[in-house]
mmCIF file of C-alpha atoms in Angstrom:
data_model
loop_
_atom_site.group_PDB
_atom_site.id
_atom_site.type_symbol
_atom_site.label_atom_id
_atom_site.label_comp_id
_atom_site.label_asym_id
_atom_site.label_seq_id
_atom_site.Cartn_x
_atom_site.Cartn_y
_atom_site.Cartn_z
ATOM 1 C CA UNK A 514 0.000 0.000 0.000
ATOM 2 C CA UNK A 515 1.355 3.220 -1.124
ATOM 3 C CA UNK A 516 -0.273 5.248 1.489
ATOM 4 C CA UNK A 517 2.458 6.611 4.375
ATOM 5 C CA UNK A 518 5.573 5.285 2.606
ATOM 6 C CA UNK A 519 6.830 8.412 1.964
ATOM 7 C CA UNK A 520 9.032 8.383 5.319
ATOM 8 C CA UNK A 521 9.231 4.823 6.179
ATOM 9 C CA UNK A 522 12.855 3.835 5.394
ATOM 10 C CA UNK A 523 15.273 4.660 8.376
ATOM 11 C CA UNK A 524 18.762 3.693 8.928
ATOM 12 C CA UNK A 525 18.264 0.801 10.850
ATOM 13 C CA UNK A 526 17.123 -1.028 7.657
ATOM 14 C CA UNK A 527 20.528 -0.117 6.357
ATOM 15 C CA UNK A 528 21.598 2.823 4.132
ATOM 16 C CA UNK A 529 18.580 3.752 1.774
ATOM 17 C CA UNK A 530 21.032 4.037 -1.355
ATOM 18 C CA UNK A 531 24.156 1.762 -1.532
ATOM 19 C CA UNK A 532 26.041 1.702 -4.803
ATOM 20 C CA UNK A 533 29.125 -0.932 -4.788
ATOM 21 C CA UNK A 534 31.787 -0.932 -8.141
ATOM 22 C CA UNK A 535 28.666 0.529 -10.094
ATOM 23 C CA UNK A 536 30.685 0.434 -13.855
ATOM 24 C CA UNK A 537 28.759 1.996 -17.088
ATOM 25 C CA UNK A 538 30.308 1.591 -20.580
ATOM 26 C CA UNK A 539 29.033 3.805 -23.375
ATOM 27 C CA UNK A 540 30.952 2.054 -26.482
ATOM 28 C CA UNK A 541 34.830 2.591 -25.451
ATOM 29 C CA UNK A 542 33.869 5.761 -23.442
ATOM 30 C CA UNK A 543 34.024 4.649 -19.656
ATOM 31 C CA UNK A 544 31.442 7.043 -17.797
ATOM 32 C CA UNK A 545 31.301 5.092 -14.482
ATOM 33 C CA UNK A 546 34.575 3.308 -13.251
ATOM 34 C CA UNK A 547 33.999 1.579 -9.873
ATOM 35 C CA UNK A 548 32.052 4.120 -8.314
ATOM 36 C CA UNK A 549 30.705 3.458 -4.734
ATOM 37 C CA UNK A 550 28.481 5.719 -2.858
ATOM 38 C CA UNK A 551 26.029 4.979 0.373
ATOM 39 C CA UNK A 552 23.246 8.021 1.614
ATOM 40 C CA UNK A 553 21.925 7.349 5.140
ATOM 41 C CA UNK A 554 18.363 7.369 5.184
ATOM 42 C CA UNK A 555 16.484 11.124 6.245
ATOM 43 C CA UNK A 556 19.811 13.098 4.813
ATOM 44 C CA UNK A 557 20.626 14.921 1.751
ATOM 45 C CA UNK A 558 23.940 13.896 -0.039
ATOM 46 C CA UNK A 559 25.535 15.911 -2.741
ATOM 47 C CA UNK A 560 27.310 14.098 -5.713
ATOM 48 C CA UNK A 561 29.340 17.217 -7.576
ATOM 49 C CA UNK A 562 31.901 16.462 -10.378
ATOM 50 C CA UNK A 563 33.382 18.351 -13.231
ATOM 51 C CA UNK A 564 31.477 18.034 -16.732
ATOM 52 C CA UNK A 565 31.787 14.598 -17.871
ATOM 53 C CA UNK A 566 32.415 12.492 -14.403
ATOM 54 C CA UNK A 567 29.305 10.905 -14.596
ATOM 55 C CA UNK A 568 27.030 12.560 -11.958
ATOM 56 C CA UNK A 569 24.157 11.935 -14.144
ATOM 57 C CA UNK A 570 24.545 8.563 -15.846
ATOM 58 C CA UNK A 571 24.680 7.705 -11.966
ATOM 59 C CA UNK A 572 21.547 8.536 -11.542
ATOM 60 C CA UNK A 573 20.005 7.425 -14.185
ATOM 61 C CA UNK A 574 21.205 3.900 -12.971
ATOM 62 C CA UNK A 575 20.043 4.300 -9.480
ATOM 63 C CA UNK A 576 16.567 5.392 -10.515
ATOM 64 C CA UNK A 577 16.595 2.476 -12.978
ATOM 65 C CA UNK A 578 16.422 4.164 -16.339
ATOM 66 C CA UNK A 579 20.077 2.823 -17.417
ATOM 67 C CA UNK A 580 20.834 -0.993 -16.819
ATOM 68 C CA UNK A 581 24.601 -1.386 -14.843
ATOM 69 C CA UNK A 582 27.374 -3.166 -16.736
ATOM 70 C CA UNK A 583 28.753 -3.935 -13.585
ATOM 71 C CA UNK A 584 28.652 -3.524 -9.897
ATOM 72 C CA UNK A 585 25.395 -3.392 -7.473
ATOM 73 C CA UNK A 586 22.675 -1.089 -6.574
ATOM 74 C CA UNK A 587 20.404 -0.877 -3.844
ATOM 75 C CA UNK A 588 17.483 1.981 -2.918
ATOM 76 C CA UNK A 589 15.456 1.551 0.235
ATOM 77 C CA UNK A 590 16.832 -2.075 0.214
ATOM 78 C CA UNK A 591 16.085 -3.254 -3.302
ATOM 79 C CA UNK A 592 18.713 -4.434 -6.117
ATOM 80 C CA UNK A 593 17.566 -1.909 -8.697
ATOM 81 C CA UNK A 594 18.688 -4.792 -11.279
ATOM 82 C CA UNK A 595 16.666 -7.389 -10.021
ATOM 83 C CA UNK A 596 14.165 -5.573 -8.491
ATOM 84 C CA UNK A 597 13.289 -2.501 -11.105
ATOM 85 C CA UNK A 598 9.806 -2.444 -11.367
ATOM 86 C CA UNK A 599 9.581 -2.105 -6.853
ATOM 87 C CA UNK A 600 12.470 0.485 -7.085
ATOM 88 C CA UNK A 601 10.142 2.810 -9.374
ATOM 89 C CA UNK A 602 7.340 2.625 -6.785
ATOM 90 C CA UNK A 603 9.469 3.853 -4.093
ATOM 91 C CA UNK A 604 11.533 6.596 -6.177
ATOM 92 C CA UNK A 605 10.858 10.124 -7.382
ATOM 93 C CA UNK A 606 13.245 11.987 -9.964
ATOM 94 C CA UNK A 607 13.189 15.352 -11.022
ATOM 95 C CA UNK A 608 15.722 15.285 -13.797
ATOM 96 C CA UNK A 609 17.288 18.905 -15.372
ATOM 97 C CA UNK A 610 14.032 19.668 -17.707
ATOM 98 C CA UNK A 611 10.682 20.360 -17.242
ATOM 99 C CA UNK A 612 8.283 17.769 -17.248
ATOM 100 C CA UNK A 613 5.106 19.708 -16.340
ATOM 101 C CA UNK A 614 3.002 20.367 -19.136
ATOM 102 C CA UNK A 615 2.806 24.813 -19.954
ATOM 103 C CA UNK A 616 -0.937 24.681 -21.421
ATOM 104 C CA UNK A 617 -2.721 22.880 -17.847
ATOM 105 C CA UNK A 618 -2.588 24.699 -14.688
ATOM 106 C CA UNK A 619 -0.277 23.467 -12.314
ATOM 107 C CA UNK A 620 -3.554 21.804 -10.608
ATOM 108 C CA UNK A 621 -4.449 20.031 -14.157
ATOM 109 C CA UNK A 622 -0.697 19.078 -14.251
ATOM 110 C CA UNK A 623 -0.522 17.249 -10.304
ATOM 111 C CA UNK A 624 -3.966 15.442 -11.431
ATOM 112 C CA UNK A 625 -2.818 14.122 -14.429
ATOM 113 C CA UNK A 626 0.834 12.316 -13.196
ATOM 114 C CA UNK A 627 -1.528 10.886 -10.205
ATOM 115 C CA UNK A 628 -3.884 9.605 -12.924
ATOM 116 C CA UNK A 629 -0.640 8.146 -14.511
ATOM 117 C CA UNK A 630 0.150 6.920 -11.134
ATOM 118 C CA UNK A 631 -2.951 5.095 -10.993
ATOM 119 C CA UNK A 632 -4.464 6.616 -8.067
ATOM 120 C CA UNK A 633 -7.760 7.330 -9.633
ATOM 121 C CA UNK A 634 -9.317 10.419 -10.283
ATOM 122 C CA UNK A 635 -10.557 11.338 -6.643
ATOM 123 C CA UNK A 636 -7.170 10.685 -4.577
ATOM 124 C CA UNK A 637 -5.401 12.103 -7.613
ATOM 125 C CA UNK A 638 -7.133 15.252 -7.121
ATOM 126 C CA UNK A 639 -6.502 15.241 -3.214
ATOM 127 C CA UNK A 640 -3.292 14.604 -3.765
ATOM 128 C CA UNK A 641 -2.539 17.695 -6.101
ATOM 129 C CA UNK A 642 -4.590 19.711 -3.347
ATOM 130 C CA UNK A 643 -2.507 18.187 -0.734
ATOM 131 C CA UNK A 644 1.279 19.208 -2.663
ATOM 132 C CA UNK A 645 0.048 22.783 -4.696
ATOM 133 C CA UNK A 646 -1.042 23.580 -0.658
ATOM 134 C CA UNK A 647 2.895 22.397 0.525
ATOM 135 C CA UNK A 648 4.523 24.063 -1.912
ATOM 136 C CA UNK A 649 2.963 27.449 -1.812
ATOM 137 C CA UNK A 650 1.386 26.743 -5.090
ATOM 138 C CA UNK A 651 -2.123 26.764 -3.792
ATOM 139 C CA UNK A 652 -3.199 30.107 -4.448
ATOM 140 C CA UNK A 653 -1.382 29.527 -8.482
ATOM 141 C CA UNK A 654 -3.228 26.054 -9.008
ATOM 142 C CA UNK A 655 -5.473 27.031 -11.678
ATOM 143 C CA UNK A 656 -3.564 29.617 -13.344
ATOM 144 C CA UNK A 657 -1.858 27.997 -17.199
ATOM 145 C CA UNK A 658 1.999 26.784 -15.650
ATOM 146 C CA UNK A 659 3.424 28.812 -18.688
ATOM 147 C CA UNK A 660 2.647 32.105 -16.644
ATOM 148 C CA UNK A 661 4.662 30.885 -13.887
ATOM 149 C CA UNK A 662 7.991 31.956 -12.942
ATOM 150 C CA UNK A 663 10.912 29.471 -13.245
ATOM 151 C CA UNK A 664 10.938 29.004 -9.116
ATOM 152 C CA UNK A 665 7.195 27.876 -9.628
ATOM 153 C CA UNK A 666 7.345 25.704 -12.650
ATOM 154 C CA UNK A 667 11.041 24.118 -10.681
ATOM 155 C CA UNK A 668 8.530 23.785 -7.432
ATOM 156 C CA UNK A 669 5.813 22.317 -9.432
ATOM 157 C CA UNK A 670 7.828 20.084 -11.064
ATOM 158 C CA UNK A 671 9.188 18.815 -7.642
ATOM 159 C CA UNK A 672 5.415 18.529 -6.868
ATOM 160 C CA UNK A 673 4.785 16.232 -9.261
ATOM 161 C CA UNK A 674 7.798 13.968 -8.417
ATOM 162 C CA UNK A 675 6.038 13.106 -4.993
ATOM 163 C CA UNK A 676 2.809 12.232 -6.341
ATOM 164 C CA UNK A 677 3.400 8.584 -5.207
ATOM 165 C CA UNK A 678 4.747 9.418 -2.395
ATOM 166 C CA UNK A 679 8.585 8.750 -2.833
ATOM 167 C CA UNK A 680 11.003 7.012 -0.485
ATOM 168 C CA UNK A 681 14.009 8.682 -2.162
ATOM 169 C CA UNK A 682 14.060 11.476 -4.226
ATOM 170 C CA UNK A 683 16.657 11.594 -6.830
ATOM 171 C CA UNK A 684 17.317 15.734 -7.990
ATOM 172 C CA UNK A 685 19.650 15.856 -10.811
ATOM 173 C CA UNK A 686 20.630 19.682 -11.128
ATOM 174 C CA UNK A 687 17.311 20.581 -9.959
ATOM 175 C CA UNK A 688 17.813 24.593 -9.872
ATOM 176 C CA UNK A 689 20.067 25.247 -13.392
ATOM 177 C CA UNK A 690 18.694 28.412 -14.791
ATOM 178 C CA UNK A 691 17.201 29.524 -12.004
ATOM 179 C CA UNK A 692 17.816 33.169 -10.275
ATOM 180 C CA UNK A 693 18.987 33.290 -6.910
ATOM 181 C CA UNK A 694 15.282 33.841 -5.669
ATOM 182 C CA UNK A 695 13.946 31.152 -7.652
ATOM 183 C CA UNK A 696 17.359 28.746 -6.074
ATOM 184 C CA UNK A 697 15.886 29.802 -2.643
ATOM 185 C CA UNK A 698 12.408 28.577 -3.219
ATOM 186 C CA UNK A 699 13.285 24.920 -4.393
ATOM 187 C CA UNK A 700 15.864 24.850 -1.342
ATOM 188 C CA UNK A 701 13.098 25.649 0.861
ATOM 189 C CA UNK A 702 11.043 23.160 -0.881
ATOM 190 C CA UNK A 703 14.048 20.131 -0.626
ATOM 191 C CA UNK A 704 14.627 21.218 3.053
ATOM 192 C CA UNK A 705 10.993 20.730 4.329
ATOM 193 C CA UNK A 706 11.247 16.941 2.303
ATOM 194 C CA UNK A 707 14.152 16.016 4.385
ATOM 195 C CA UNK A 708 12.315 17.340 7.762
ATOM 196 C CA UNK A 709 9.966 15.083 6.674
ATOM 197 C CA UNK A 710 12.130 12.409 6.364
ATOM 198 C CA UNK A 711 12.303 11.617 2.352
ATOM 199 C CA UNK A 712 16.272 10.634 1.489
ATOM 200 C CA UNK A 713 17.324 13.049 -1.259
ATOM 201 C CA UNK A 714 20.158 12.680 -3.865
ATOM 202 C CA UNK A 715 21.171 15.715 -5.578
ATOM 203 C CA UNK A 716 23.474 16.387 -8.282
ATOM 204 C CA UNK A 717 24.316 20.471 -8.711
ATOM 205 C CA UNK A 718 26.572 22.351 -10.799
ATOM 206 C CA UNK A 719 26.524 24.976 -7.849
ATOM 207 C CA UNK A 720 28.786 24.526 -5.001
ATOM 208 C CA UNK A 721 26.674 26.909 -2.534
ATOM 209 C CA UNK A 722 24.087 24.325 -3.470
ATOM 210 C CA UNK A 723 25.489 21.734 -1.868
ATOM 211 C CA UNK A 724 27.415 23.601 0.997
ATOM 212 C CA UNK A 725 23.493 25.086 1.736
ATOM 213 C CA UNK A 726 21.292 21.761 1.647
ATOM 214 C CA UNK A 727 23.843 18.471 1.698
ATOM 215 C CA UNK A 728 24.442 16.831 5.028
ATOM 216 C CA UNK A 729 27.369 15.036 3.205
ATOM 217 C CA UNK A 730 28.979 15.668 0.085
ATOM 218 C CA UNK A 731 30.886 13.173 -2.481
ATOM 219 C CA UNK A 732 32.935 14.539 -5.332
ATOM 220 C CA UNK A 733 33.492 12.115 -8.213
ATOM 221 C CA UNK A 734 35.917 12.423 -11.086
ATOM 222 C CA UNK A 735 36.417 10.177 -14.497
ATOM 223 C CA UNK A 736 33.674 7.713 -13.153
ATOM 224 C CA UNK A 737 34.676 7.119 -9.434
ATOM 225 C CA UNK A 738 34.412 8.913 -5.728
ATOM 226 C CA UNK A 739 37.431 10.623 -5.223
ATOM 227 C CA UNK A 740 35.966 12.269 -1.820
ATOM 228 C CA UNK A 741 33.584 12.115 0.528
ATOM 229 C CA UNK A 742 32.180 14.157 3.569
ATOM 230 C CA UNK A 743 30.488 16.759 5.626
ATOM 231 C CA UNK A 744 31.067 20.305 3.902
ATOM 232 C CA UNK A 745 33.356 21.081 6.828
ATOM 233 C CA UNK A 746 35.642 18.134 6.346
ATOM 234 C CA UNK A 747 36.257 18.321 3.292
ATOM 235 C CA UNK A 748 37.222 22.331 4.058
ATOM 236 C CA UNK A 749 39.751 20.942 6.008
ATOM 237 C CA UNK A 750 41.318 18.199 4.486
ATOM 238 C CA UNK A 751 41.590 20.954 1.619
ATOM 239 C CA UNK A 752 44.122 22.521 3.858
ATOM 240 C CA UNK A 753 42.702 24.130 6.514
ATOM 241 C CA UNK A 754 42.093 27.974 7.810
ATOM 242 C CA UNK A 755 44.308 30.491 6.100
ATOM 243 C CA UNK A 756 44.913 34.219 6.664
ATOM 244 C CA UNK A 757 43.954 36.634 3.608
ATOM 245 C CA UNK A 758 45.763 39.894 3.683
ATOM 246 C CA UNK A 759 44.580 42.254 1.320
ATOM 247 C CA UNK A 760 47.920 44.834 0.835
ATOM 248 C CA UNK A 761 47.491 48.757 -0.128
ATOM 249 C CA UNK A 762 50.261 48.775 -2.176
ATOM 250 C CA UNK A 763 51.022 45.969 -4.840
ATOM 251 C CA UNK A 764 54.772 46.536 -5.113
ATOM 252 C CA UNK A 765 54.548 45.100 -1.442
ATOM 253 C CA UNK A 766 53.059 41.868 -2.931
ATOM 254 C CA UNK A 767 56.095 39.843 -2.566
ATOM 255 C CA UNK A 768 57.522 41.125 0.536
ATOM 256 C CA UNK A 769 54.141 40.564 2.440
ATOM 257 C CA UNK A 770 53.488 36.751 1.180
ATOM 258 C CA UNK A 771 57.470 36.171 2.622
ATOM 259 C CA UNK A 772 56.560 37.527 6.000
ATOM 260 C CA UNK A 773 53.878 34.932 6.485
ATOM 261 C CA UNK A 774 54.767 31.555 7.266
ATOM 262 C CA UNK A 775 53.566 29.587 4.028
ATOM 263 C CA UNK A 776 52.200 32.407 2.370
ATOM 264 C CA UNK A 777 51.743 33.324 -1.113
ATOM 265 C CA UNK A 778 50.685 35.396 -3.585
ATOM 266 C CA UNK A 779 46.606 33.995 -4.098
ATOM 267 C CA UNK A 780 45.306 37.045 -6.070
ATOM 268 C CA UNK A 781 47.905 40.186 -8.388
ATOM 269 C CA UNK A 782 45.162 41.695 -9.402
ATOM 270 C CA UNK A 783 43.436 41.750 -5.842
ATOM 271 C CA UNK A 784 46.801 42.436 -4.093
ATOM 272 C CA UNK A 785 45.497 39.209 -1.818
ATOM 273 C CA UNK A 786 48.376 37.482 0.185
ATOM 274 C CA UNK A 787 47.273 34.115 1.585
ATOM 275 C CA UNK A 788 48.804 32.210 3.795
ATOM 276 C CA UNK A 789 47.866 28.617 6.727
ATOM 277 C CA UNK A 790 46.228 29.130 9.371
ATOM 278 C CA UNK A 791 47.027 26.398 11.983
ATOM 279 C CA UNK A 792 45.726 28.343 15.009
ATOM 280 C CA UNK A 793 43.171 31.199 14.096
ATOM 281 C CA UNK A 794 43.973 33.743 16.453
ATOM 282 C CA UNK A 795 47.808 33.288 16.670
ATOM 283 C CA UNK A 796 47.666 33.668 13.054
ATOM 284 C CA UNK A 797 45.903 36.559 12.256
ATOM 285 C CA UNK A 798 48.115 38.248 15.492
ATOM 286 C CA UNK A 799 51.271 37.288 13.924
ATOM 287 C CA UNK A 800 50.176 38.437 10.417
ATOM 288 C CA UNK A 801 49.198 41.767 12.371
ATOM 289 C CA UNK A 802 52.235 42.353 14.037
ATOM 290 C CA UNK A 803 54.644 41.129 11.316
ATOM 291 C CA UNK A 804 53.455 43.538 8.387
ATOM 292 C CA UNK A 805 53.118 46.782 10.957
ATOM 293 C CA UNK A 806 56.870 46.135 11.644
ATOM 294 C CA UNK A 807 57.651 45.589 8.130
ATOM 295 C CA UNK A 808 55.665 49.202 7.192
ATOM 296 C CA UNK A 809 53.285 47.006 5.084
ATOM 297 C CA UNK A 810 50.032 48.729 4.942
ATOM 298 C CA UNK A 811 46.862 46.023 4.974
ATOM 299 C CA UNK A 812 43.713 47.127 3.621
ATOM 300 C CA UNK A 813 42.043 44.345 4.970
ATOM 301 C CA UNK A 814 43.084 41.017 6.858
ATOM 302 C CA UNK A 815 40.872 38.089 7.686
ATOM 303 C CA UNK A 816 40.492 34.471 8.915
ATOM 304 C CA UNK A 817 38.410 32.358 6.653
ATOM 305 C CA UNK A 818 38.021 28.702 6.062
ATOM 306 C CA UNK A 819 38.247 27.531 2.554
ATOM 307 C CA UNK A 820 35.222 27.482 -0.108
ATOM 308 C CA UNK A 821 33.760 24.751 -1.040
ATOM 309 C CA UNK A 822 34.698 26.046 -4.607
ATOM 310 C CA UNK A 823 38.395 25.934 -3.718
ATOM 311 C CA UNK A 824 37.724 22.024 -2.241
ATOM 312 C CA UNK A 825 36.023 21.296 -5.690
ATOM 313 C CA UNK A 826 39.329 22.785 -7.608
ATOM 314 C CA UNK A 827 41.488 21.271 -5.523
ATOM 315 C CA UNK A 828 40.082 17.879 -5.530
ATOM 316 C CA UNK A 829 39.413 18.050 -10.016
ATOM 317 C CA UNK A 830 42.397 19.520 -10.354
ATOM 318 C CA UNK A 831 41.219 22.958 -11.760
ATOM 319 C CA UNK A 832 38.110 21.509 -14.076
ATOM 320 C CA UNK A 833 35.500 23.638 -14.416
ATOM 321 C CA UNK A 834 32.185 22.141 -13.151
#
């Protein structure tokens, strides 16, 4: 009975998506190499990656739409090989386009995918009461989808992704194209899921993205996980704190980066100076103290822990995402 599964899988029935040596061959291209991944049930977990390493040929073989060469997968406890047709009734995926039709309202829209769902016409129209109502579509339900904005037709479309109630919810690059208002509203939308206890995947091109929602992160490359962690690990395991002096003069570039222990010259143009920053406070003192001897003249001087940008560069060795 699909009724109430939406938050029934918890961690004590083991991780709700475990991917072992998952291997995907397009011809002689190689888009999945060994990759292994588990989410804990009731989290969000980011999978970023340069163009290319796979992020989404990943999850088209998790939510069952590409068959594995090699390897295993498992969502809410079923081999998504063996076990397809269950996986689909206990997965929601809102890929990178649109799936809502513009010409019905967004009401018209919910109604139909629960007819497609099979729920029948009466609990299909509940049900697009129930979601337009959660996602602050309510008062828009009848109005033609293509007069909404893009943070309503990405909200709707998330909408109609729980129609049958989803155990996990796969989000491949849910918010690309979207303003930074329109961002906001689908993060709002992902957060209340998880509070609700619905597992979420989600794939992003945008690193704030994932340092905002994901409770852990991993970053593949070329097919496989090359890290994994909270946001704040893999800060540090980047390298740590470091000290950004911003210098008044850029002549005293050079002189400033070899007063700091480690430091170097991060930004010309910026006149930025960067250097570790094993202890916060004795770093930023000794920064302090060492340039007003020198007669270096700081326009500004901070303590900062590293982006997750700089983590992403650092870890792809400098590929764009």
């Amino acid at each position: 009975m699909r009724e109430g599964l939406e938050t029934a899988w918890s961690d004590e029935r083991g991780p709700a998506i475990l991917v072992e040596g998952l291997r995907k061959e397009y011809g002689s291209q190689r888009a999945l190499d060994g990759l292994d991944l588990t989410v804990a049930a009731g989290t969000v977990h980011a999978v970023l990656g340069p163009n290319g390493a796979g992020k989404t040929t990943a999850v088209r073989t998790m939510s069952t739409l590409l068959r594995p060469d090699a390897g295993r997968v498992t969502v809410a406890g079923l081999d998504v090989a063996t076990r397809a047709r269950e996986v689909r009734s206990r997965i929601g995926l809102l890929g990178q386009h649109a799936a809502v039709d513009e010409e019905l309202s967004g009401r018209q829209n919910l109604e139909m995918f629960g007819r497609l769902h099979r729920l029948g016409a009466r609990r299909a129209a509940a049900r697009a009461e129930e979601l337009l109502e959660r996602f602050g579509l309510a008062d828009t339900g009848t109005k033609a989808v293509a007069r909404y904005s893009g943070g309503m037709r990405r909200r709707l479309d998330l909408a109609a992704s729980l129609i049958s109630r989803p155990v996990v919810l796969f989000l491949d690059e849910p918010t690309t194209g979207l303003d930074p208002r329109g961002r906001t509203e689908v993060w709002n939308a992902v957060r209340s899921l998880v509070g609700g206890g619905t597992t979420v995947l989600l794939t992003t091109q945008y690193l704030e993205e994932a340092d905002q929602l994901a409770d852990r992160i991993t970053v593949i490359d070329q097919g496989r996980a090359i890290a994994e962690g909270t946001a704040d690990e893999l800060k540090s395991a980047t390298g740590g704190d470091r000290v950004d002096v911003v210098v008044r003069d850029a002549d005293q570039l050079a002189r400033a980066a070899a007063l700091l222990p480690g430091g170097t010259v991060a930004d010309a143009d910026r006149r930025l100076v960067s250097a570790p920053a094993t202890d916060r406070m004795a770093a930023l003192t000794g920064a302090v103290r060492a340039l007003e001897a020198a007669g270096i003249e700081a326009r500004d001087i901070a303590v900062r822990r590293p982006t997750l940008d700089e983590v992403f560069l650092h870890l792809t060795k400098g590929e764009a995402a």
